[in-house]
Coordinates of C-alpha atoms in Angstrom, one line a residue:
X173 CA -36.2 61.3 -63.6
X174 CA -37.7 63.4 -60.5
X175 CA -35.7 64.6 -57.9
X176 CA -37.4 61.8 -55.4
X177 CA -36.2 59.0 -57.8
X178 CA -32.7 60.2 -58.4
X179 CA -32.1 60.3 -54.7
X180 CA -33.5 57.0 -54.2
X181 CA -32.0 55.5 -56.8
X182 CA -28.7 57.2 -55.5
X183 CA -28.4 55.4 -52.4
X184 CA -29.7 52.1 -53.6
X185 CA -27.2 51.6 -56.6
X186 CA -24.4 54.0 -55.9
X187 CA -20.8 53.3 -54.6
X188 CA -21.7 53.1 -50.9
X189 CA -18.5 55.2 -50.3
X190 CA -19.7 57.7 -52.1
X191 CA -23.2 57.5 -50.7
X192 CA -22.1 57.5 -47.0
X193 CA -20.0 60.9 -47.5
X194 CA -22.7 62.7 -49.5
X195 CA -25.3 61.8 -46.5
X196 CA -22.7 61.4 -43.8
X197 CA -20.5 64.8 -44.1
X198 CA -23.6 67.0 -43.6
X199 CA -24.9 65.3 -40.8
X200 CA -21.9 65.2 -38.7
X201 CA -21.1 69.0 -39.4
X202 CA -24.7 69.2 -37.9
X203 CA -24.3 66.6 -35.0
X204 CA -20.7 67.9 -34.7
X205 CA -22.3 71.6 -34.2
X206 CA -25.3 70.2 -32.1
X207 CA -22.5 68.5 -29.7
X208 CA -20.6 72.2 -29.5
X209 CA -23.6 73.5 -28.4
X210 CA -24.1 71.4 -25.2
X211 CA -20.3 71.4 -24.6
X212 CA -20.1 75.4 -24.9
X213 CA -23.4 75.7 -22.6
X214 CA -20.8 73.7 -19.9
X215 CA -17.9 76.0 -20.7
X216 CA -19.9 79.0 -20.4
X217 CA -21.1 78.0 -17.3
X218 CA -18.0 77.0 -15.6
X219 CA -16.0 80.0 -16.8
X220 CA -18.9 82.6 -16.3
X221 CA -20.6 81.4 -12.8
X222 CA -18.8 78.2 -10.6
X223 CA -18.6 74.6 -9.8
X224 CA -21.8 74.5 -8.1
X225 CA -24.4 76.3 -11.2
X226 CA -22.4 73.9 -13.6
X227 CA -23.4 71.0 -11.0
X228 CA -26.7 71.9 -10.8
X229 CA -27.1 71.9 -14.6
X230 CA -25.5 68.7 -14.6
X231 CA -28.2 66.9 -12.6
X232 CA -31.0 68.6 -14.6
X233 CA -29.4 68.1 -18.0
X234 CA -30.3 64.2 -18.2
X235 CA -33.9 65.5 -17.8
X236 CA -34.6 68.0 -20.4
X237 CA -32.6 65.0 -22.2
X238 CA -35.8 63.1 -22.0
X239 CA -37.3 66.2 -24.6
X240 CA -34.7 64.9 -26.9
X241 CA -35.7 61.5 -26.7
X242 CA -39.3 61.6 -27.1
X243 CA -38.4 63.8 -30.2
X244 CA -36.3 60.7 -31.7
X245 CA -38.7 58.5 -30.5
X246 CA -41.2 59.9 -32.6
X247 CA -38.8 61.0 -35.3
X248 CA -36.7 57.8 -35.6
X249 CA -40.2 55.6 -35.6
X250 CA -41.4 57.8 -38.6
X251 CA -37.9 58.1 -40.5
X252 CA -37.5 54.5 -40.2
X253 CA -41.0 53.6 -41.1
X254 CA -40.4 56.8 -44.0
X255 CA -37.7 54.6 -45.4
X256 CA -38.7 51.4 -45.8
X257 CA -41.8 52.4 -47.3
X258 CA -39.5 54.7 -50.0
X259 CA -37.8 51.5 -50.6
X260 CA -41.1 49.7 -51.4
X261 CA -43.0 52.7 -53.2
X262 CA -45.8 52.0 -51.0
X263 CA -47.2 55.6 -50.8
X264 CA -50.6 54.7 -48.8
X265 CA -48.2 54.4 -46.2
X266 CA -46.0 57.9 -46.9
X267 CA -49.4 59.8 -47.0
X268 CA -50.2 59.4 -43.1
X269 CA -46.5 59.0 -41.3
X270 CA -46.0 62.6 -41.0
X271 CA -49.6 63.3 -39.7
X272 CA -49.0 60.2 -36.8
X273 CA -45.7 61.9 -35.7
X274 CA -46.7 65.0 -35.3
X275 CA -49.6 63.5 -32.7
X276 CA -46.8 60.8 -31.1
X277 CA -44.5 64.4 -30.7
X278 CA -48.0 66.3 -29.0
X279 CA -49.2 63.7 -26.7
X280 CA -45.9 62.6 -25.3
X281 CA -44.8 66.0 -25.0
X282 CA -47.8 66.8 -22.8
X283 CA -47.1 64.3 -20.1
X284 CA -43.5 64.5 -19.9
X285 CA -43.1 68.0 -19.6
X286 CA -46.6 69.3 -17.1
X287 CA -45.9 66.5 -14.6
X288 CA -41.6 67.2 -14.7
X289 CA -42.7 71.1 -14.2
X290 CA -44.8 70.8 -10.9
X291 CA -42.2 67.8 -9.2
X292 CA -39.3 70.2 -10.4
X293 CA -37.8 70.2 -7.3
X294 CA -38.4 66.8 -6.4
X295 CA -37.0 65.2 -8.9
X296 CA -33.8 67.3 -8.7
X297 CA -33.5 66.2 -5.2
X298 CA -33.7 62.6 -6.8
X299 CA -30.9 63.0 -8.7
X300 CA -28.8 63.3 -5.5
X301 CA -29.3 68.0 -5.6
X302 CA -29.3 69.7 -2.5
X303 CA -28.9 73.5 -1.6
X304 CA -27.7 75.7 -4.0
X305 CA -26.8 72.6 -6.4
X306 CA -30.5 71.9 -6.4
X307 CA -32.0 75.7 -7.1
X308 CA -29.7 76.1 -10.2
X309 CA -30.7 72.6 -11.2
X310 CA -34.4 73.4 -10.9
X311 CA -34.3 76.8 -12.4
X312 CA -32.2 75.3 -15.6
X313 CA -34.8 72.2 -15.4
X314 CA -38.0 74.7 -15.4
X315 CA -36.9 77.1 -18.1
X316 CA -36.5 74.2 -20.1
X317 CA -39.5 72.7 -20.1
X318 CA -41.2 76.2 -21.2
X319 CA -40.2 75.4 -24.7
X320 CA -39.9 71.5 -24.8
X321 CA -42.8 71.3 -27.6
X322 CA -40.6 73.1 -29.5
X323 CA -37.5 70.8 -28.4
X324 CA -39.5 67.7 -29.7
X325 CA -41.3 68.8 -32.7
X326 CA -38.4 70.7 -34.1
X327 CA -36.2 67.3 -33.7
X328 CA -38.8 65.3 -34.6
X329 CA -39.3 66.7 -38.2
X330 CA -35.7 67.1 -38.6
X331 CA -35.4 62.9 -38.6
X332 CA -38.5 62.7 -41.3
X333 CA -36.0 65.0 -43.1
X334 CA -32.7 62.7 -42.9
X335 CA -35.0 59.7 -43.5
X336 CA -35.7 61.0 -46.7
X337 CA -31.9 60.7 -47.5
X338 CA -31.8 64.8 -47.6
X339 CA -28.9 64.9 -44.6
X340 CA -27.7 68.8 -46.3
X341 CA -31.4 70.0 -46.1
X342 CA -31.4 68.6 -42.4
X343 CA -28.3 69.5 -41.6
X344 CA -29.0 73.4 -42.9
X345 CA -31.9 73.0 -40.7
X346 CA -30.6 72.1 -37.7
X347 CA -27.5 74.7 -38.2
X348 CA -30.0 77.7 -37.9
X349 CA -31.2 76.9 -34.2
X350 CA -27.6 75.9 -33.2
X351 CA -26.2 78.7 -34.4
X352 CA -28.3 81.6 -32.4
X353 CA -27.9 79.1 -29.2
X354 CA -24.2 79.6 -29.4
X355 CA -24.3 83.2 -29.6
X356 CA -27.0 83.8 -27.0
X357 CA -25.6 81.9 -24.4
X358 CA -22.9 83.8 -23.2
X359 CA -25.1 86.8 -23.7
X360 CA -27.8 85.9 -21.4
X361 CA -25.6 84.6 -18.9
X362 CA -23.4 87.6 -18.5
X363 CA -24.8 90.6 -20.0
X364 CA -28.3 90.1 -19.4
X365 CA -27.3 88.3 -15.7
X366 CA -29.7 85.6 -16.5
X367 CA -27.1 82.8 -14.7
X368 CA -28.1 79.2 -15.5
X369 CA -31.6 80.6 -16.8
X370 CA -29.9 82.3 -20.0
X371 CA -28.5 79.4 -20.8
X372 CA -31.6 77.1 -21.0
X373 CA -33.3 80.2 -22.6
X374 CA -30.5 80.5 -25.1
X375 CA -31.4 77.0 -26.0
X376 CA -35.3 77.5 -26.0
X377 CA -34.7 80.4 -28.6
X378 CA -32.8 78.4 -30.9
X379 CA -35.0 75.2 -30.5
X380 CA -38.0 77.9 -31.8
X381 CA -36.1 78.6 -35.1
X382 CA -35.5 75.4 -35.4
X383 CA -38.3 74.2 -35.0
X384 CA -39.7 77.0 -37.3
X385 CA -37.5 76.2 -40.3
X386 CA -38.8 72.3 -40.1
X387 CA -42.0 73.4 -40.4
X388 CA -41.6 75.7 -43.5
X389 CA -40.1 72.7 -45.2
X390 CA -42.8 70.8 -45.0
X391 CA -45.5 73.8 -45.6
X392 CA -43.5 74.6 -48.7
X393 CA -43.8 71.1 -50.1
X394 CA -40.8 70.4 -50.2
X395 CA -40.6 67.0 -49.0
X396 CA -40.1 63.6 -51.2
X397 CA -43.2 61.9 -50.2
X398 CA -46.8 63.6 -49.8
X399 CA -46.6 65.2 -46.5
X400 CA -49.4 67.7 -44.9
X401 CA -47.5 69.3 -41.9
X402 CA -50.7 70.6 -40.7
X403 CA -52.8 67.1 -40.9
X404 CA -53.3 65.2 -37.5
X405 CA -55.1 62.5 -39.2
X406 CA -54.3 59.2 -37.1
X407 CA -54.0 55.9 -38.3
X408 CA -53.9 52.7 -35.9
X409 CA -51.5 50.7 -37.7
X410 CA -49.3 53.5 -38.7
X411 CA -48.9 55.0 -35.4
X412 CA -48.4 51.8 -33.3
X413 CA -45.7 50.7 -36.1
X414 CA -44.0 54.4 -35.3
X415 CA -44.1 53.7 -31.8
X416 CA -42.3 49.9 -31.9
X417 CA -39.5 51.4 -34.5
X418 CA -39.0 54.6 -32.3
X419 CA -38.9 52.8 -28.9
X420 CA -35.1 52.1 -29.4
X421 CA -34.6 55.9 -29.8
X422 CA -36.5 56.6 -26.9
X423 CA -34.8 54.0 -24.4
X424 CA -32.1 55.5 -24.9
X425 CA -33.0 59.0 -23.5
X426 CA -34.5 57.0 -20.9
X427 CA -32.1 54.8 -19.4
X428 CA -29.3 57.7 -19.7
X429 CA -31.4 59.6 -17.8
X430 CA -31.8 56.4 -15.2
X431 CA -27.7 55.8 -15.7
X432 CA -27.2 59.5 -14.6
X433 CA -29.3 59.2 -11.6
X434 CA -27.2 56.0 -10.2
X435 CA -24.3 58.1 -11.3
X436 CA -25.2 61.1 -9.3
X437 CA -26.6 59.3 -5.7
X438 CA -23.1 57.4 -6.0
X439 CA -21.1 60.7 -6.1
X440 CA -23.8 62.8 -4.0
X441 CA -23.1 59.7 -1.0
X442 CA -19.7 58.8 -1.7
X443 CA -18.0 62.2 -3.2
X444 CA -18.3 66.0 -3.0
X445 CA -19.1 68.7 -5.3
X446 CA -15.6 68.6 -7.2
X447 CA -16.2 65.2 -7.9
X448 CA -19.6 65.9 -9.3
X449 CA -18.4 68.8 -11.5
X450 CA -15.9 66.4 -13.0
X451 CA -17.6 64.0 -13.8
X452 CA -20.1 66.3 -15.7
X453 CA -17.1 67.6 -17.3
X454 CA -15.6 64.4 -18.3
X455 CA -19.4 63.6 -19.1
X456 CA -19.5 66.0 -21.4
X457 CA -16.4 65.4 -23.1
X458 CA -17.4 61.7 -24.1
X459 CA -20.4 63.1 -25.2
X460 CA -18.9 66.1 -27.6
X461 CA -16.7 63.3 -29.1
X462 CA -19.7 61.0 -29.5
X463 CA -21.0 63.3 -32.2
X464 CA -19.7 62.3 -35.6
X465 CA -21.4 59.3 -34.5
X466 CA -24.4 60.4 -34.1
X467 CA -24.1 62.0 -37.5
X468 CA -23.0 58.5 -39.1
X469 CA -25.7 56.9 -37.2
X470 CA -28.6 59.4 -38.8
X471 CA -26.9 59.5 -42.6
X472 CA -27.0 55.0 -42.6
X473 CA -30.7 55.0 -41.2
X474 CA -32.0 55.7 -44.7
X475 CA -29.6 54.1 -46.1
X476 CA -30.3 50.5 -44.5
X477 CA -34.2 51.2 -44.5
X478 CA -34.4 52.1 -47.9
X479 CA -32.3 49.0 -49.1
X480 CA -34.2 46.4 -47.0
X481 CA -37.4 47.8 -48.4
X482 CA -35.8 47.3 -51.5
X483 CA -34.7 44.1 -50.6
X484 CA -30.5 44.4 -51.1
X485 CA -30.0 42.9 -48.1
X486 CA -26.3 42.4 -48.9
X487 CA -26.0 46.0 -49.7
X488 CA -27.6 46.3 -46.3
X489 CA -24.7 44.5 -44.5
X490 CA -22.0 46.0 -46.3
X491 CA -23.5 49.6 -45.2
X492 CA -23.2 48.6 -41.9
X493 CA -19.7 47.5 -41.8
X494 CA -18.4 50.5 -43.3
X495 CA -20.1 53.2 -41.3
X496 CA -19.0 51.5 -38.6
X497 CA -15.3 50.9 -39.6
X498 CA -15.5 54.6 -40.8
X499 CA -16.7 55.9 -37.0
X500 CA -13.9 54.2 -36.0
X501 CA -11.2 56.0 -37.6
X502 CA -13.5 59.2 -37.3
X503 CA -12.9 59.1 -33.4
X504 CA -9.4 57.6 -32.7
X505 CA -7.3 60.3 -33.5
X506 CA -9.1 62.5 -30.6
X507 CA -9.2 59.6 -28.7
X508 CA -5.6 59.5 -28.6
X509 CA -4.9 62.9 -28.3
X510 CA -7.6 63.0 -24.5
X511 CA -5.4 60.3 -23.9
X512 CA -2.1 62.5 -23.8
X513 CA -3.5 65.8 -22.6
X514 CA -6.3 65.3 -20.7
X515 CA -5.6 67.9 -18.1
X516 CA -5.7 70.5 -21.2
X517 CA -9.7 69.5 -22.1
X518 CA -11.3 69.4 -18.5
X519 CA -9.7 72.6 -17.6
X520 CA -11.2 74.3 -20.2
X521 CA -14.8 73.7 -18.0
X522 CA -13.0 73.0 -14.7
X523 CA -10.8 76.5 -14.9
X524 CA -9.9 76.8 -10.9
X525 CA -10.3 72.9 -9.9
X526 CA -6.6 71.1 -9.0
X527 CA -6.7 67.8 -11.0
X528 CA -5.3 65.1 -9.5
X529 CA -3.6 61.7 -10.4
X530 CA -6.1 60.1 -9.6
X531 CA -8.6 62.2 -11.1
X532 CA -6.9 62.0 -14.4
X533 CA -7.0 58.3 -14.6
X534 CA -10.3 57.8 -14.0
X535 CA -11.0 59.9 -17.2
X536 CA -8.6 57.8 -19.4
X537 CA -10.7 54.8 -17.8
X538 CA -14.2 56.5 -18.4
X539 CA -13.0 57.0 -22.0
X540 CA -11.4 53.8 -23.1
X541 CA -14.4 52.4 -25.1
X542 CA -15.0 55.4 -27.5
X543 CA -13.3 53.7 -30.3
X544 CA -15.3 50.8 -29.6
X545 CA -18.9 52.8 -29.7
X546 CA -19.4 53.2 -33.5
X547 CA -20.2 49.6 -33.8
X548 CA -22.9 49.4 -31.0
X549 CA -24.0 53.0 -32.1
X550 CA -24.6 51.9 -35.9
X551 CA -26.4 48.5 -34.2
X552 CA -29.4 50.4 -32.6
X553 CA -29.7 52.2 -35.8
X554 CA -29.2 49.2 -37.8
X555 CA -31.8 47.0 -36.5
X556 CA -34.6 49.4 -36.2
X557 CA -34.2 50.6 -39.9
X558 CA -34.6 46.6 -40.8
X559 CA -37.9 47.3 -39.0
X560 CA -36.6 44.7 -36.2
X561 CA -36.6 47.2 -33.1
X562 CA -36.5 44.6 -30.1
X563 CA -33.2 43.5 -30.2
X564 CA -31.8 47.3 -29.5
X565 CA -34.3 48.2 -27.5
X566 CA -33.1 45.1 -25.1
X567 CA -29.5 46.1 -26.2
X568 CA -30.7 49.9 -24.4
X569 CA -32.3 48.2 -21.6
X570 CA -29.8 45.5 -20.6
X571 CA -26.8 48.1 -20.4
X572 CA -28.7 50.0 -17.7
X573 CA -31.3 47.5 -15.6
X574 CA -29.2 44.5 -15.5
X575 CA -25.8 45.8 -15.8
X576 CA -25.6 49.5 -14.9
X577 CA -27.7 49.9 -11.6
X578 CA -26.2 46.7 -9.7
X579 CA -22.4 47.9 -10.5
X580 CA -23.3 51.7 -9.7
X581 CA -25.0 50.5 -6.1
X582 CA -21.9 48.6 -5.3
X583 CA -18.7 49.4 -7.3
X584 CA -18.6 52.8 -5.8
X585 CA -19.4 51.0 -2.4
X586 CA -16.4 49.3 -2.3
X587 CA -14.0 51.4 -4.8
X588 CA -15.1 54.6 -3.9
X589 CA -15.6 57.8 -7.2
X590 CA -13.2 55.0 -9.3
X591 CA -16.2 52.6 -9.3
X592 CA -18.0 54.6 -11.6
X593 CA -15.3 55.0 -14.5
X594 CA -14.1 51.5 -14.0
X595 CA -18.2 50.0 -13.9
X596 CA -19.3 51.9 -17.1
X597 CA -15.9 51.1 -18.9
X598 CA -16.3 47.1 -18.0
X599 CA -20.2 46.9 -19.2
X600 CA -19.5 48.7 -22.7
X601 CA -17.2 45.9 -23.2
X602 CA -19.5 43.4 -22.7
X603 CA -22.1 45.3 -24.5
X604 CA -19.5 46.0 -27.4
X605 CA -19.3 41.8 -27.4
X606 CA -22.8 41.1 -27.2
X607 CA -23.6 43.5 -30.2
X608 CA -21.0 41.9 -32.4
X609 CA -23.0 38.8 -31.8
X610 CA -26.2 39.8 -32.7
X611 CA -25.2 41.3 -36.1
X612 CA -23.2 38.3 -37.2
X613 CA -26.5 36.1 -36.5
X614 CA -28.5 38.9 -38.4
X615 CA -26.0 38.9 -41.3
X616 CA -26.4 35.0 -41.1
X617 CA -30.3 35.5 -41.8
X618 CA -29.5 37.2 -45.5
X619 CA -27.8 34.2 -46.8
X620 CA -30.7 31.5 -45.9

């Protein structure tokens, strides 16, 4: 039995205990390591330069975001696609999927990052910049988009990787980049007086390596499926069904970016530049503790998508339920802990900022529902990977259009900065409900 086989074969008749650790412990040292990276970046900042560089990198960090997102739009439509074929041996469809990634990756690339690079400075002033906020934001936003091919492909290959079931080679992968963009940061900002520039070129140099190591991978031949990383051979059906299962993955990239722009006019009208610095610092908290799920979430993709192909739908349902019991437990204990020391983690980016009462409320509010995220986080990977991407791309969509932008015009309107952390806290609730829904009637589906 080939190495392909055994690892399918692995996570379709395994203990799924055994198989979530072995594909989950690698990819959240990775995510876990990816999240450090972002965090550190806002440390660095706010203990090397002041309030207002780390504000400005905090309205342009939801748009070098979007660099992320069309790499896991691309990457998530082709691992997902990647798995379920795996799961049915259908190799005429293996043979193109890396080929029609790589061109989803190129094209969308292209018109995100030319057009974001000439309106630079407009569309920091969107996000609520003005003065020197705005210049560190635009100089952080610009050096950015230098390298964001880089930023997508690299990502992009890494989720063909994990969609192969191969979360240590990913993981490995992923490590090499991260790695270098820790120990550059601090380097470029200080020694080489770089400010907020050295820390998006910090990034751009570790996106290069790796992006680089992805590549080698797939020239090597290493991959489980046949896989030319230097074809661009396009196929109709193939790339449109990329496109539908990555949509999800993009949405979200999207409609953070539009929740941090409702965010940031709120504070920009109603606050001042402490307030915006917090709340990129409580931001960014939520977001470093979000990790291990991010890591679940990539290790149970190829484990639903290969099942369903394979048709053990019950296997299917029983992934779900324990990843997502398993992020639970994975994020409570830190939970808890913010929840008694707050005041310790935000001055660690907010070293010469008084806290207030008030200010350390809001952050117990704004992080109430992490325990809760695990389930909706394994949802929009779970109904994707059963090649059913609608329901979490309205899931994405919903949270922010109908829910998000009415209670950010008018929450803050009439509660002032609290609006904000109370608004977001009340629609993950609902969207926490609404989730649990939908998967019961999916589970439902298996047994007719």
């Amino acid at each position: 039995m080939d190495l392909i086989t055994k690892q399918k074969e692995f996570i379709l008749t395994e203990s799924l205990l055994k198989v979530m650790w072995k594909l989950s412990l690698p990819a959240i040292i990775a995510m876990v390591l990816f999240g450090l990276n972002a965090f550190m970046d806002t440390v660095y900042i706010g203990q090397l330069m002041d309030k207002v560089a780390l504000s400005g990198v905090a309205l342009a960090y939801p748009l070098t975001s979007i660099t992320l997102g069309l790499g896991a739009w691309a990457g998530t439509g082709g691992g997902n696609l990647l798995s379920i074929a795996l799961g049915k041996n259908d190799t005429d469809t293996q043979r193109f999927i890396l080929s029609n990634t790589t061109i989803l990756m190129l094209v969308s690339t292209l018109l995100f990052a030319i057009p974001s690079y000439v309106f630079a400075e407009e569309l920091i002033a969107l996000m609520g910049g003005s003065g020197a906020v705005k210049t560190y934001g635009v100089l952080y936003l610009r050096s950015t988009l230098w390298a964001s091919p880089f930023w997508v492909y690299g990502l992009g290959l890494n989720f063909i990787v994990r969609a192969e079931g191969k979360m240590k080679e990913a993981a490995v992968m992923m490590s090499f980049g991260l790695i270098v963009n820790l120990i550059l940061t601090p380097i470029f900002i200080k020694y080489f007086n770089m400010g907020v520039k050295g820390a998006a070129w910090a990034t751009n140099v570790g996106m290069f390596i790796y992006c680089i190591v992805g590549y080698r991978y797939f020239q090597k031949g290493k991959a489980s499926f046949i896989a030319n990383v230097n074809s661009l051979k396009y196929d109709k059906t193939i790339f449109i069904s990329i496109i539908k299962m990555g949509f999800p993955g993009l949405m979200m990239s999207i409609m953070g970016l539009v929740q941090a722009l409702v965010v940031f006019i709120a504070i920009s009208t109603y606050g001042t530049v402490d307030d915006l610095a917090f709340f990129a610092s409580a931001n960014r908290i939520l977001l470093f503790l979000m990790t291990p799920l991010f890591g679940l979430m990539r290790a149970l993709q190829p484990v639903i998508g290969i099942n369903y192909g394979a048709k053990q739908y019950k296997r299917v349902k029983n992934s779900f339920i324990l990843f997502s019991k398993t992020g639970f437990w994975l994020i409570f204990p830190f939970w808890l802990l913010l929840n008694i020391f707050p005041e310790q983690s935000l001055s660690l980016m907010l070293p010469n900022i008084q806290l207030s009462i008030a200010d350390l409320w809001h952050f117990r509010i704004y992080i109430f529902v992490l325990p809760f995220l695990p389930l909706i986080f394994m949802a929009l990977t779970y109904f994707p990977a059963i090649d059913k991407p609608k329901p979490a791309s309205i899931l994405v969509l919903a949270r922010q259009i109908i829910f998000y932008i009415p209670l950010m015009i008018f929450l803050p309107k009439w509660l002032g900065i609290g609006g904000i952390y109370y608004g977001t806290t009340f629609i993950d609730i609902v969207i926490t409900i609404w989730v649990g829904i939908l998967c019961l009637k999916s589970f439902k589906s298996y047994q007719n």
